[in-house]
Coordinates of C-alpha atoms in Angstrom, one line a residue:
X1 CA 55.7 115.7 37.5
X2 CA 59.4 115.1 37.9
X3 CA 59.6 114.0 34.3
X4 CA 58.0 117.3 33.2
X5 CA 61.2 119.1 34.3
X6 CA 62.9 117.5 31.3
X7 CA 61.9 119.8 28.5
X8 CA 61.9 118.8 24.8
X9 CA 63.7 121.1 22.3
X10 CA 60.2 122.3 21.0
X11 CA 59.0 123.2 24.5
X12 CA 62.2 125.0 25.3
X13 CA 61.9 127.0 22.1
X14 CA 58.3 128.0 22.9
X15 CA 59.2 129.2 26.4
X16 CA 62.2 131.0 25.1
X17 CA 60.0 133.0 22.6
X18 CA 57.5 133.6 25.5
X19 CA 60.3 135.0 27.7
X20 CA 61.5 137.3 24.9
X21 CA 58.1 138.8 24.4
X22 CA 57.4 138.9 28.1
X23 CA 60.5 141.0 28.8
X24 CA 59.5 143.4 26.0
X25 CA 56.0 143.8 27.6
X26 CA 57.7 144.3 31.1
X27 CA 59.6 147.3 29.7
X28 CA 56.2 148.9 28.8
X29 CA 54.6 148.2 32.2
X30 CA 54.1 145.4 34.8
X31 CA 50.4 145.3 33.9
X32 CA 51.2 144.6 30.2
X33 CA 53.5 141.8 31.2
X34 CA 50.9 140.2 33.5
X35 CA 48.2 140.4 30.9
X36 CA 50.4 138.8 28.3
X37 CA 51.4 136.0 30.8
X38 CA 47.7 135.4 31.6
X39 CA 46.9 135.1 27.8
X40 CA 49.6 132.5 27.4
X41 CA 48.1 130.4 30.3
X42 CA 44.7 130.4 28.7
X43 CA 46.2 129.5 25.3
X44 CA 45.4 125.8 24.7
X45 CA 48.4 125.4 22.3
X46 CA 50.8 126.5 25.0
X47 CA 52.5 123.5 26.7
X48 CA 51.1 122.9 30.2
X49 CA 54.5 121.6 31.4
X50 CA 55.8 125.1 31.5
X51 CA 52.8 126.7 33.1
X52 CA 54.6 126.7 36.5
X53 CA 57.3 128.9 35.0
X54 CA 54.7 131.5 33.9
X55 CA 53.0 131.4 37.3
X56 CA 56.5 132.1 38.8
X57 CA 56.8 135.2 36.6
X58 CA 53.4 136.4 37.7
X59 CA 54.2 135.9 41.3
X60 CA 57.4 138.0 40.8
X61 CA 55.2 140.8 39.3
X62 CA 52.8 140.7 42.3
X63 CA 55.8 140.8 44.7
X64 CA 57.3 143.8 43.0
X65 CA 53.9 145.5 43.1
X66 CA 53.7 144.9 46.9
X67 CA 50.7 142.6 46.4
X68 CA 52.0 140.0 48.8
X69 CA 48.8 138.0 49.4
X70 CA 48.4 137.6 45.6
X71 CA 52.1 136.6 45.3
X72 CA 51.7 134.0 48.0
X73 CA 48.7 132.4 46.1
X74 CA 50.7 132.3 42.9
X75 CA 53.8 130.8 44.6
X76 CA 51.5 128.2 46.2
X77 CA 50.3 127.4 42.7
X78 CA 53.8 127.1 41.4
X79 CA 54.8 124.7 44.2
X80 CA 51.6 122.7 43.7
X81 CA 51.9 122.4 39.9
X82 CA 55.7 121.5 40.0
X83 CA 56.9 120.7 43.5
X84 CA 60.2 119.2 42.2
X85 CA 61.3 122.6 40.8
X86 CA 63.5 124.2 43.5
X87 CA 63.0 127.8 42.0
X88 CA 59.4 127.9 43.3
X89 CA 60.4 127.0 46.9
X90 CA 63.3 129.4 46.8
X91 CA 61.4 132.4 45.6
X92 CA 58.5 131.7 47.9
X93 CA 60.8 131.5 50.9
X94 CA 62.5 134.8 49.9
X95 CA 59.0 136.5 49.9
X96 CA 58.2 135.3 53.5
X97 CA 61.7 136.2 54.7
X98 CA 61.5 139.7 53.3
X99 CA 58.0 140.1 55.0
X100 CA 59.6 139.1 58.3
X101 CA 57.7 135.7 58.5
X102 CA 60.8 133.7 59.5
X103 CA 59.0 130.7 60.8
X104 CA 56.9 130.5 57.7
X105 CA 60.0 130.8 55.5
X106 CA 61.6 127.9 57.5
X107 CA 58.5 125.7 56.9
X108 CA 58.5 126.4 53.1
X109 CA 62.2 125.5 52.9
X110 CA 61.7 122.3 54.9
X111 CA 58.8 121.4 52.7
X112 CA 60.8 122.1 49.6
X113 CA 63.6 119.8 50.8
X114 CA 61.2 116.9 51.0
X115 CA 60.7 117.2 47.2
X116 CA 64.3 118.3 46.4
X117 CA 66.4 116.7 49.1
X118 CA 69.7 117.1 47.3
X119 CA 69.3 120.5 45.7
X120 CA 72.3 122.6 46.6
X121 CA 70.7 126.0 46.3
X122 CA 67.7 125.0 48.5
X123 CA 70.0 123.4 51.1
X124 CA 72.4 126.3 51.2
X125 CA 69.5 128.7 51.7
X126 CA 67.9 126.5 54.4
X127 CA 71.2 126.4 56.3
X128 CA 71.7 130.1 56.1
X129 CA 68.1 130.7 57.2
X130 CA 68.4 128.5 60.3
X131 CA 71.7 130.3 61.1
X132 CA 69.8 133.6 60.9
X133 CA 67.0 132.3 63.1
X134 CA 69.6 131.3 65.7
X135 CA 71.0 134.8 65.6
X136 CA 67.5 136.4 65.7
X137 CA 66.5 134.3 68.7
X138 CA 69.8 135.3 70.4
X139 CA 70.6 131.8 71.6
X140 CA 73.2 130.9 69.0
X141 CA 71.6 127.4 68.7
X142 CA 72.7 126.0 65.4
X143 CA 71.3 122.5 66.0
X144 CA 68.5 122.8 63.4
X145 CA 71.1 123.8 60.7
X146 CA 73.3 120.9 61.7
X147 CA 70.3 118.6 61.5
X148 CA 70.0 119.6 57.8
X149 CA 73.6 118.6 57.2
X150 CA 73.5 115.3 59.2
X151 CA 72.1 113.1 56.4
X152 CA 74.9 113.9 54.1
X153 CA 77.4 112.0 56.2
X154 CA 76.3 108.9 54.4
X155 CA 76.6 110.5 50.9
X156 CA 79.7 110.6 48.6
X157 CA 81.6 113.8 49.2
X158 CA 81.8 114.5 45.4
X159 CA 78.0 115.0 45.4
X160 CA 77.5 117.1 48.5
X161 CA 80.8 119.0 49.0
X162 CA 79.2 122.4 48.3
X163 CA 76.7 121.9 51.1
X164 CA 79.4 120.6 53.4
X165 CA 81.4 123.7 52.6
X166 CA 78.5 125.9 53.6
X167 CA 78.3 124.1 56.9
X168 CA 82.0 124.7 57.5
X169 CA 81.5 128.5 56.8
X170 CA 78.6 128.5 59.1
X171 CA 80.7 127.1 61.9
X172 CA 83.4 129.7 61.2
X173 CA 80.9 132.5 61.4
X174 CA 79.7 131.1 64.7
X175 CA 83.3 131.2 66.0
X176 CA 83.7 127.4 66.1
X177 CA 87.1 127.6 64.4
X178 CA 88.2 124.1 65.4
X179 CA 85.2 122.4 63.7
X180 CA 85.4 124.7 60.7
X181 CA 89.1 124.0 60.3
X182 CA 88.5 120.2 60.5
X183 CA 85.8 120.2 57.8
X184 CA 87.8 122.5 55.5
X185 CA 90.9 120.2 55.9
X186 CA 88.7 117.3 54.9
X187 CA 87.4 119.1 51.9
X188 CA 90.8 120.2 50.7
X189 CA 91.9 116.5 50.7
X190 CA 88.9 115.4 48.6
X191 CA 88.2 118.4 46.5
X192 CA 91.8 119.7 45.8
X193 CA 90.9 121.3 42.5
X194 CA 88.4 124.0 43.8
X195 CA 90.3 127.3 44.4
X196 CA 87.7 129.1 46.6
X197 CA 88.0 126.3 49.1
X198 CA 91.6 127.2 49.8
X199 CA 90.6 130.9 50.0
X200 CA 88.0 130.2 52.7
X201 CA 90.5 128.1 54.7
X202 CA 93.2 130.8 54.3
X203 CA 90.8 133.5 55.5
X204 CA 89.9 131.4 58.6
X205 CA 93.5 131.2 59.7
X206 CA 94.2 134.8 58.8
X207 CA 91.2 136.1 60.8
X208 CA 92.3 134.1 63.8
X209 CA 95.8 135.7 63.5
X210 CA 97.7 132.5 62.4
X211 CA 99.5 133.9 59.3
X212 CA 102.0 131.0 59.1
X213 CA 99.2 128.4 58.9
X214 CA 97.3 130.6 56.4
X215 CA 100.5 130.8 54.2
X216 CA 100.8 127.0 54.5
X217 CA 97.2 126.6 53.1
X218 CA 98.0 129.1 50.3
X219 CA 101.1 127.1 49.3
X220 CA 99.1 123.9 49.3
X221 CA 96.5 125.5 47.1
X222 CA 99.1 126.9 44.7
X223 CA 100.7 123.5 44.4
X224 CA 97.3 122.2 43.2
X225 CA 96.2 125.2 41.2
X226 CA 99.3 127.3 40.3
X227 CA 97.5 129.7 38.0
X228 CA 94.7 130.6 40.5
X229 CA 95.0 134.4 40.9
X230 CA 93.1 135.1 44.2
X231 CA 95.5 132.7 46.1
X232 CA 98.5 134.6 44.8
X233 CA 97.1 137.9 45.9
X234 CA 96.3 136.5 49.3
X235 CA 99.8 135.2 49.6
X236 CA 101.2 138.7 48.8
X237 CA 99.3 140.3 51.7
X238 CA 100.3 137.5 54.1
X239 CA 104.0 137.8 53.2
X240 CA 103.8 141.6 53.5
X241 CA 102.4 141.3 57.0
X242 CA 105.1 138.9 58.0
X243 CA 107.8 141.2 56.6
X244 CA 106.3 144.2 58.5
X245 CA 106.1 142.1 61.6
X246 CA 109.8 141.4 61.4
X247 CA 110.4 145.1 60.6
X248 CA 112.0 144.1 57.3
X249 CA 110.6 146.9 55.3
X250 CA 112.4 146.1 52.0
X251 CA 109.9 143.3 51.9
X252 CA 112.1 140.4 50.8
X253 CA 109.5 137.6 51.4
X254 CA 106.8 139.6 49.6
X255 CA 109.0 140.3 46.5
X256 CA 110.1 136.6 46.4
X257 CA 106.4 135.5 46.3
X258 CA 105.7 138.2 43.6
X259 CA 108.6 136.8 41.5
X260 CA 107.2 133.3 41.8
X261 CA 103.7 134.6 40.8
X262 CA 105.1 136.2 37.6
X263 CA 106.3 132.8 36.5
X264 CA 103.0 131.0 37.1
X265 CA 100.0 133.3 37.0
X266 CA 97.9 133.8 33.8
X267 CA 99.1 136.6 31.5
X268 CA 95.9 138.6 32.0
X269 CA 96.7 139.0 35.7
X270 CA 100.4 139.8 35.3
X271 CA 99.9 143.6 35.4
X272 CA 97.9 143.2 38.6
X273 CA 100.8 141.4 40.2
X274 CA 103.2 144.2 39.3
X275 CA 100.6 146.8 40.6
X276 CA 100.4 144.9 43.9
X277 CA 104.2 144.9 44.1
X278 CA 104.3 148.7 43.5
X279 CA 101.7 149.4 46.2
X280 CA 103.4 147.1 48.7
X281 CA 106.7 148.9 48.2
X282 CA 104.9 152.2 48.6
X283 CA 103.4 151.0 52.0
X284 CA 106.9 149.8 53.0
X285 CA 108.4 153.2 52.2
X286 CA 105.9 155.0 54.3
X287 CA 106.4 152.6 57.3
X288 CA 110.2 153.1 57.0
X289 CA 109.8 156.9 57.2
X290 CA 107.5 156.5 60.3
X291 CA 110.1 154.3 62.0
X292 CA 113.1 156.5 61.1
X293 CA 112.7 160.2 60.3
X294 CA 116.1 160.4 58.7
X295 CA 114.9 158.2 55.8
X296 CA 114.0 160.2 52.7
X297 CA 110.6 159.2 51.5
X298 CA 111.2 160.3 47.9
X299 CA 114.3 158.0 47.7
X300 CA 112.5 155.0 49.2
X301 CA 109.7 155.4 46.7
X302 CA 112.1 155.0 43.7
X303 CA 111.6 151.1 43.7
X304 CA 107.9 151.6 43.7
X305 CA 108.1 154.0 40.7
X306 CA 110.1 151.4 38.8
X307 CA 107.5 148.8 39.4
X308 CA 104.8 151.2 38.2
X309 CA 106.7 151.5 34.9
X310 CA 106.7 147.7 34.5
X311 CA 102.9 147.7 35.3
X312 CA 102.2 150.2 32.6
X313 CA 104.1 148.2 30.0
X314 CA 102.3 145.0 30.9
X315 CA 98.8 146.4 31.4
X316 CA 96.1 146.3 28.7
X317 CA 95.6 149.7 27.1
X318 CA 92.0 150.0 28.3
X319 CA 93.1 149.6 31.9
X320 CA 96.2 151.8 32.0
X321 CA 94.2 154.7 33.4
X322 CA 93.9 152.7 36.7
X323 CA 97.7 152.4 36.9
X324 CA 98.3 156.1 36.2
X325 CA 95.7 156.9 38.9
X326 CA 97.5 154.7 41.4
X327 CA 100.8 156.2 40.6
X328 CA 99.3 159.7 41.1
X329 CA 98.0 158.7 44.5
X330 CA 101.5 157.6 45.4
X331 CA 103.0 160.9 44.4
X332 CA 100.3 162.7 46.3
X333 CA 101.1 160.8 49.5
X334 CA 104.7 161.8 49.0
X335 CA 103.8 165.5 48.8
X336 CA 104.7 165.8 45.1
X337 CA 101.6 167.6 44.0
X338 CA 102.7 168.7 40.5
X339 CA 103.7 165.2 39.6
X340 CA 100.4 163.8 41.0
X341 CA 98.5 166.4 39.0
X342 CA 100.3 165.3 35.8
X343 CA 99.6 161.7 36.4
X344 CA 95.9 162.3 37.1
X345 CA 95.7 164.3 33.8
X346 CA 97.4 161.4 32.0
X347 CA 94.9 159.0 33.4
X348 CA 92.0 161.3 32.4
X349 CA 93.4 161.4 28.8
X350 CA 93.1 157.6 28.4
X351 CA 90.2 156.7 30.6
X352 CA 87.0 155.3 29.0
X353 CA 83.8 157.3 29.6
X354 CA 82.6 154.9 32.3
X355 CA 85.7 155.4 34.4
X356 CA 85.9 159.2 34.0
X357 CA 84.1 160.1 37.3
X358 CA 86.6 158.1 39.3
X359 CA 89.5 160.1 37.8
X360 CA 87.7 163.5 38.2
X361 CA 87.1 162.5 41.9
X362 CA 90.8 162.1 42.4
X363 CA 91.6 165.4 40.7
X364 CA 89.0 167.1 43.0
X365 CA 90.5 165.6 46.1
X366 CA 94.0 166.6 45.1
X367 CA 92.9 170.3 44.6
X368 CA 91.0 170.3 47.9
X369 CA 94.1 168.8 49.7
X370 CA 96.4 171.6 48.4
X371 CA 93.8 174.2 49.4
X372 CA 92.3 175.0 46.1
X373 CA 88.7 174.4 47.0
X374 CA 87.2 176.5 44.2
X375 CA 88.9 174.5 41.6
X376 CA 87.9 171.3 43.3
X377 CA 84.2 172.4 43.2
X378 CA 84.6 173.3 39.5
X379 CA 85.9 169.8 38.7
X380 CA 83.0 168.2 40.6
X381 CA 80.5 170.5 38.9
X382 CA 81.9 169.4 35.5
X383 CA 81.6 165.7 36.5
X384 CA 78.0 166.2 37.7
X385 CA 77.0 167.8 34.4
X386 CA 78.3 164.9 32.4
X387 CA 75.7 162.3 31.2
X388 CA 75.5 159.3 33.6
X389 CA 77.3 161.1 36.4
X390 CA 78.3 158.7 39.2
X391 CA 76.6 159.0 42.7
X392 CA 80.1 159.1 44.2
X393 CA 80.6 162.5 42.5
X394 CA 77.5 163.9 44.2
X395 CA 78.5 162.5 47.6
X396 CA 82.0 164.0 47.2
X397 CA 80.4 167.3 46.4
X398 CA 78.2 167.2 49.5
X399 CA 81.2 166.2 51.6
X400 CA 83.3 169.1 50.2
X401 CA 80.6 171.6 51.1
X402 CA 80.2 170.1 54.6
X403 CA 83.9 170.3 55.2
X404 CA 83.8 174.0 54.1
X405 CA 81.0 174.7 56.5
X406 CA 78.4 175.4 53.8
X407 CA 75.5 173.2 55.1
X408 CA 72.8 174.8 53.0
X409 CA 74.8 174.2 49.8
X410 CA 75.5 170.6 50.9
X411 CA 71.7 170.0 51.5
X412 CA 70.9 171.4 48.0
X413 CA 73.5 169.1 46.4
X414 CA 72.3 166.1 48.4
X415 CA 68.7 166.7 47.2
X416 CA 70.0 167.3 43.6
X417 CA 71.9 164.0 43.7
X418 CA 68.8 162.1 45.0
X419 CA 66.8 163.3 42.0
X420 CA 69.3 161.5 39.8
X421 CA 70.2 158.6 42.1
X422 CA 67.1 158.1 44.2
X423 CA 68.2 154.6 45.3
X424 CA 71.6 155.5 46.7
X425 CA 71.7 154.9 50.5
X426 CA 74.9 157.0 51.0
X427 CA 73.3 160.1 49.7
X428 CA 70.2 159.6 51.8
X429 CA 72.4 159.0 54.9
X430 CA 74.2 162.3 54.2
X431 CA 70.9 164.1 53.9
X432 CA 69.7 162.7 57.3
X433 CA 73.0 163.8 58.9
X434 CA 72.8 167.3 57.4
X435 CA 69.3 167.7 58.9
X436 CA 70.6 167.3 62.5
X437 CA 70.9 171.1 63.1
X438 CA 67.3 171.6 61.9
X439 CA 66.0 169.7 65.0
X440 CA 64.7 166.2 65.7
X441 CA 61.5 166.7 63.7
X442 CA 63.2 167.7 60.5
X443 CA 65.8 164.9 60.9
X444 CA 63.2 162.2 61.5
X445 CA 61.2 163.5 58.4
X446 CA 64.3 163.0 56.3
X447 CA 64.9 159.6 57.9
X448 CA 61.3 158.5 57.0
X449 CA 61.8 159.6 53.4
X450 CA 65.1 157.8 53.2
X451 CA 63.7 154.5 54.6
X452 CA 60.8 154.7 52.3
X453 CA 63.2 155.1 49.3
X454 CA 65.9 152.7 50.4
X455 CA 64.6 150.4 53.2
X456 CA 67.5 148.0 52.9
X457 CA 70.3 150.6 53.1
X458 CA 72.7 149.9 56.0
X459 CA 74.0 153.4 55.7
X460 CA 70.6 154.9 56.4
X461 CA 69.9 152.5 59.3
X462 CA 73.3 153.5 60.7
X463 CA 72.3 157.2 60.7
X464 CA 69.0 156.2 62.3
X465 CA 70.9 154.5 65.1
X466 CA 73.1 157.6 65.5
X467 CA 70.0 159.7 66.2
X468 CA 68.9 157.4 69.0
X469 CA 72.5 157.1 70.4
X470 CA 72.8 160.8 71.1
X471 CA 72.4 161.3 74.9
X472 CA 71.6 165.0 74.4
X473 CA 68.6 164.2 72.2
X474 CA 65.0 163.7 73.4
X475 CA 65.0 160.6 71.1
X476 CA 67.9 158.9 73.1
X477 CA 67.0 155.2 73.2
X478 CA 69.6 152.5 73.4
X479 CA 67.2 149.7 72.6
X480 CA 65.9 151.3 69.4
X481 CA 69.5 152.2 68.4
X482 CA 70.5 148.5 68.9
X483 CA 67.7 147.4 66.7
X484 CA 68.7 149.9 64.0
X485 CA 72.3 148.8 64.1
X486 CA 71.3 145.2 63.7
X487 CA 69.5 146.2 60.5
X488 CA 72.5 148.2 59.4
X489 CA 75.0 145.3 59.8
X490 CA 72.6 142.9 58.2
X491 CA 71.7 144.9 55.1
X492 CA 75.2 146.4 54.5
X493 CA 77.8 144.4 56.4
X494 CA 80.7 145.9 54.6
X495 CA 79.9 149.4 55.9
X496 CA 82.4 149.9 58.7
X497 CA 80.6 152.8 60.5
X498 CA 77.9 150.4 61.7
X499 CA 80.4 148.4 63.7
X500 CA 81.9 151.5 65.1
X501 CA 78.5 152.7 66.3
X502 CA 77.8 149.2 67.7
X503 CA 81.0 149.6 69.8
X504 CA 79.8 153.1 70.9
X505 CA 76.5 151.5 72.0
X506 CA 78.4 148.9 74.1
X507 CA 80.5 151.6 75.7
X508 CA 77.3 153.6 76.5
X509 CA 75.7 150.5 78.1
X510 CA 78.8 149.6 80.0
X511 CA 79.9 153.0 81.4
X512 CA 77.6 155.9 80.8
X513 CA 74.2 154.5 81.4
X514 CA 74.9 152.8 84.8
X515 CA 76.6 156.0 86.0
X516 CA 73.5 158.1 85.2
X517 CA 70.7 155.6 86.0
X518 CA 70.8 156.4 89.7
X519 CA 70.2 160.1 89.1
X520 CA 67.5 159.5 86.5
X521 CA 65.6 157.3 89.0
X522 CA 66.2 159.9 91.7
X523 CA 65.0 162.8 89.5
X524 CA 61.8 160.9 88.5
X525 CA 61.1 160.0 92.2
X526 CA 61.6 163.6 93.3
X527 CA 59.4 165.1 90.6
X528 CA 56.7 162.5 91.4
X529 CA 56.8 163.5 95.1
X530 CA 56.7 167.2 94.2
X531 CA 53.7 166.8 91.9
X532 CA 51.8 164.8 94.5
X533 CA 52.4 167.3 97.3
X534 CA 52.0 170.5 95.4
X535 CA 48.6 171.2 93.8
X536 CA 49.6 174.7 92.6
X537 CA 53.2 174.6 91.6
X538 CA 55.0 177.2 89.5
X539 CA 57.5 176.7 86.6
X540 CA 60.2 178.2 88.8
X541 CA 59.7 175.5 91.5
X542 CA 59.9 172.8 88.8
X543 CA 63.2 174.3 87.4
X544 CA 64.7 174.6 90.8
X545 CA 64.2 170.9 91.6
X546 CA 65.4 170.0 88.1
X547 CA 68.6 172.1 88.2
X548 CA 69.6 171.0 91.7
X549 CA 69.3 167.3 90.8
X550 CA 71.2 167.8 87.6
X551 CA 73.9 169.8 89.4
X552 CA 74.3 167.0 92.0
X553 CA 74.5 164.4 89.2
X554 CA 77.1 166.4 87.3
X555 CA 79.4 166.9 90.4
X556 CA 79.2 163.3 91.4
X557 CA 80.0 162.0 87.9
X558 CA 82.8 164.5 87.4
X559 CA 84.5 163.4 90.7
X560 CA 84.0 159.7 89.8
X561 CA 85.4 160.0 86.3
X562 CA 88.3 162.2 87.3
X563 CA 89.5 159.5 89.8
X564 CA 88.7 156.4 87.8
X565 CA 88.3 157.0 84.1
X566 CA 91.3 159.1 83.2
X567 CA 94.9 158.4 82.2
X568 CA 96.1 154.8 82.3
X569 CA 92.9 153.5 83.8
X570 CA 90.8 154.1 80.7
X571 CA 92.6 151.4 78.8
X572 CA 91.9 148.9 81.6
X573 CA 88.2 149.9 81.7
X574 CA 87.9 149.5 77.9
X575 CA 89.5 146.0 78.1
X576 CA 86.5 145.0 80.3
X577 CA 84.1 145.5 77.4
X578 CA 83.4 142.2 75.6
X579 CA 83.8 142.8 71.9
X580 CA 84.3 139.2 70.8
X581 CA 80.9 139.0 69.0
X582 CA 81.5 142.3 67.3
X583 CA 85.0 141.2 66.2
X584 CA 83.5 138.0 64.8
X585 CA 80.9 140.0 62.9
X586 CA 83.6 142.3 61.5
X587 CA 85.7 139.4 60.3
X588 CA 82.7 137.8 58.6
X589 CA 81.8 141.1 56.9
X590 CA 83.8 140.6 53.7
X591 CA 84.9 142.9 52.2
X592 CA 85.6 144.9 55.4

């Protein structure tokens, strides 16, 4: 069976033709594609050595049609016909993971590794899955993942370095920085030609607030791969941070690194280097004004403007609109609205059709900022009417109406946007948020619709958590909120709001809930006693007991908080909250 994986040119040509026709049928309907695949399987002239590939496509169709039992049978058939093909095990494990059968997924991956012990994709997935299991179980036990890595100690590093790198990243995500650093150092010694390796090592040091060590790793990488762009851009940010830390806002170290980059980096990236320089000088100018009010911002931005001119001259013509847009943002931050408007218009005159919504969004934001909301609405309306309008245009339109207090218009726009972009989580999240004033029932209806449309949207799960985090809502439930936030950070880790809401959850658990729990228990006890004693009670009696207990609770909490949670003491109290796990999650949520 292993030999069947080596396809002859004739077999490869037959499957290529099958795949072309299969994709055409798939565009018609999934049923047409499935029928065509079944006909090929029954065709005696069709090579049996590629039957497993066809079964794999049929399993994918069943999975997309939510016929999970049928998909399982087909994946089983794939793995039985050709167990040495890693694709079957990978896709089968994904199905079980998405269905929430984590232990079954683990068994499939382990079984697959018996047939494909050195397959990088299978190993990487197995390691990540075991890491996830450790997180789900809440014990942080990575021993099973480490067991998968253990056999590779006896293998040559040139064959297994990608798997070892995944192990190092796993240790970094778990907070074991010493072990991660040791493995990354070993890999940098033996695999010096792989650029992303230096990037991971640099990020580890940067995230643990060791900029000098991070810069040392970058320098080491640039010595080996002097034309590798991502390392140069990482070096710019590091040098800028060091300059700002020393309060040297002319950024000498940063500009020196940029000068070095212009001599080494590939010509295609040269304009990006100059753009980074312009934006760094812009940030430096704003910091200088913050530190010293006598400094004129317009004068400090002159160096940044010169650098933007160099960027335009070195930039490819199809990308110049981005530079004009960045320059317009700089002028807007300096309060030069007319200059910003001209630069945005210049960007709009040269932008390709695909990038036009981004430019119109900036134009709308400018007009709203200067108080011309009607013109901003007109610009967004123009952008929405254009063919292939971006979902961000609809979201900005909704946000503009919300800021203007026009909730009903915002709801209409959100619904209109969802007709065009039904799979956009941000629009669904905005709709759920807008339904808050209509009551819990209307908001939960919107949430149900959103989760049905985009079940893996972190933004929607974050809004769901907000509903259950509201202490004034009848739905207030911290356990449910915690579960929803876990989904949010898992599905969309780069969405920062989820981490902020997780911090709010921790504060509620640490301060608010303990302060109120005594009174909640007392109220329940009092009401139970009242109901047991009184057979014929009136609503007035009930309200008297309720109001007296709540009044007592409010007075006690007010006196406690006024003496212990105000002024300087609040900082001390916040320091007692353990946010180490949350910070680790944030640092691993790249981009963040």
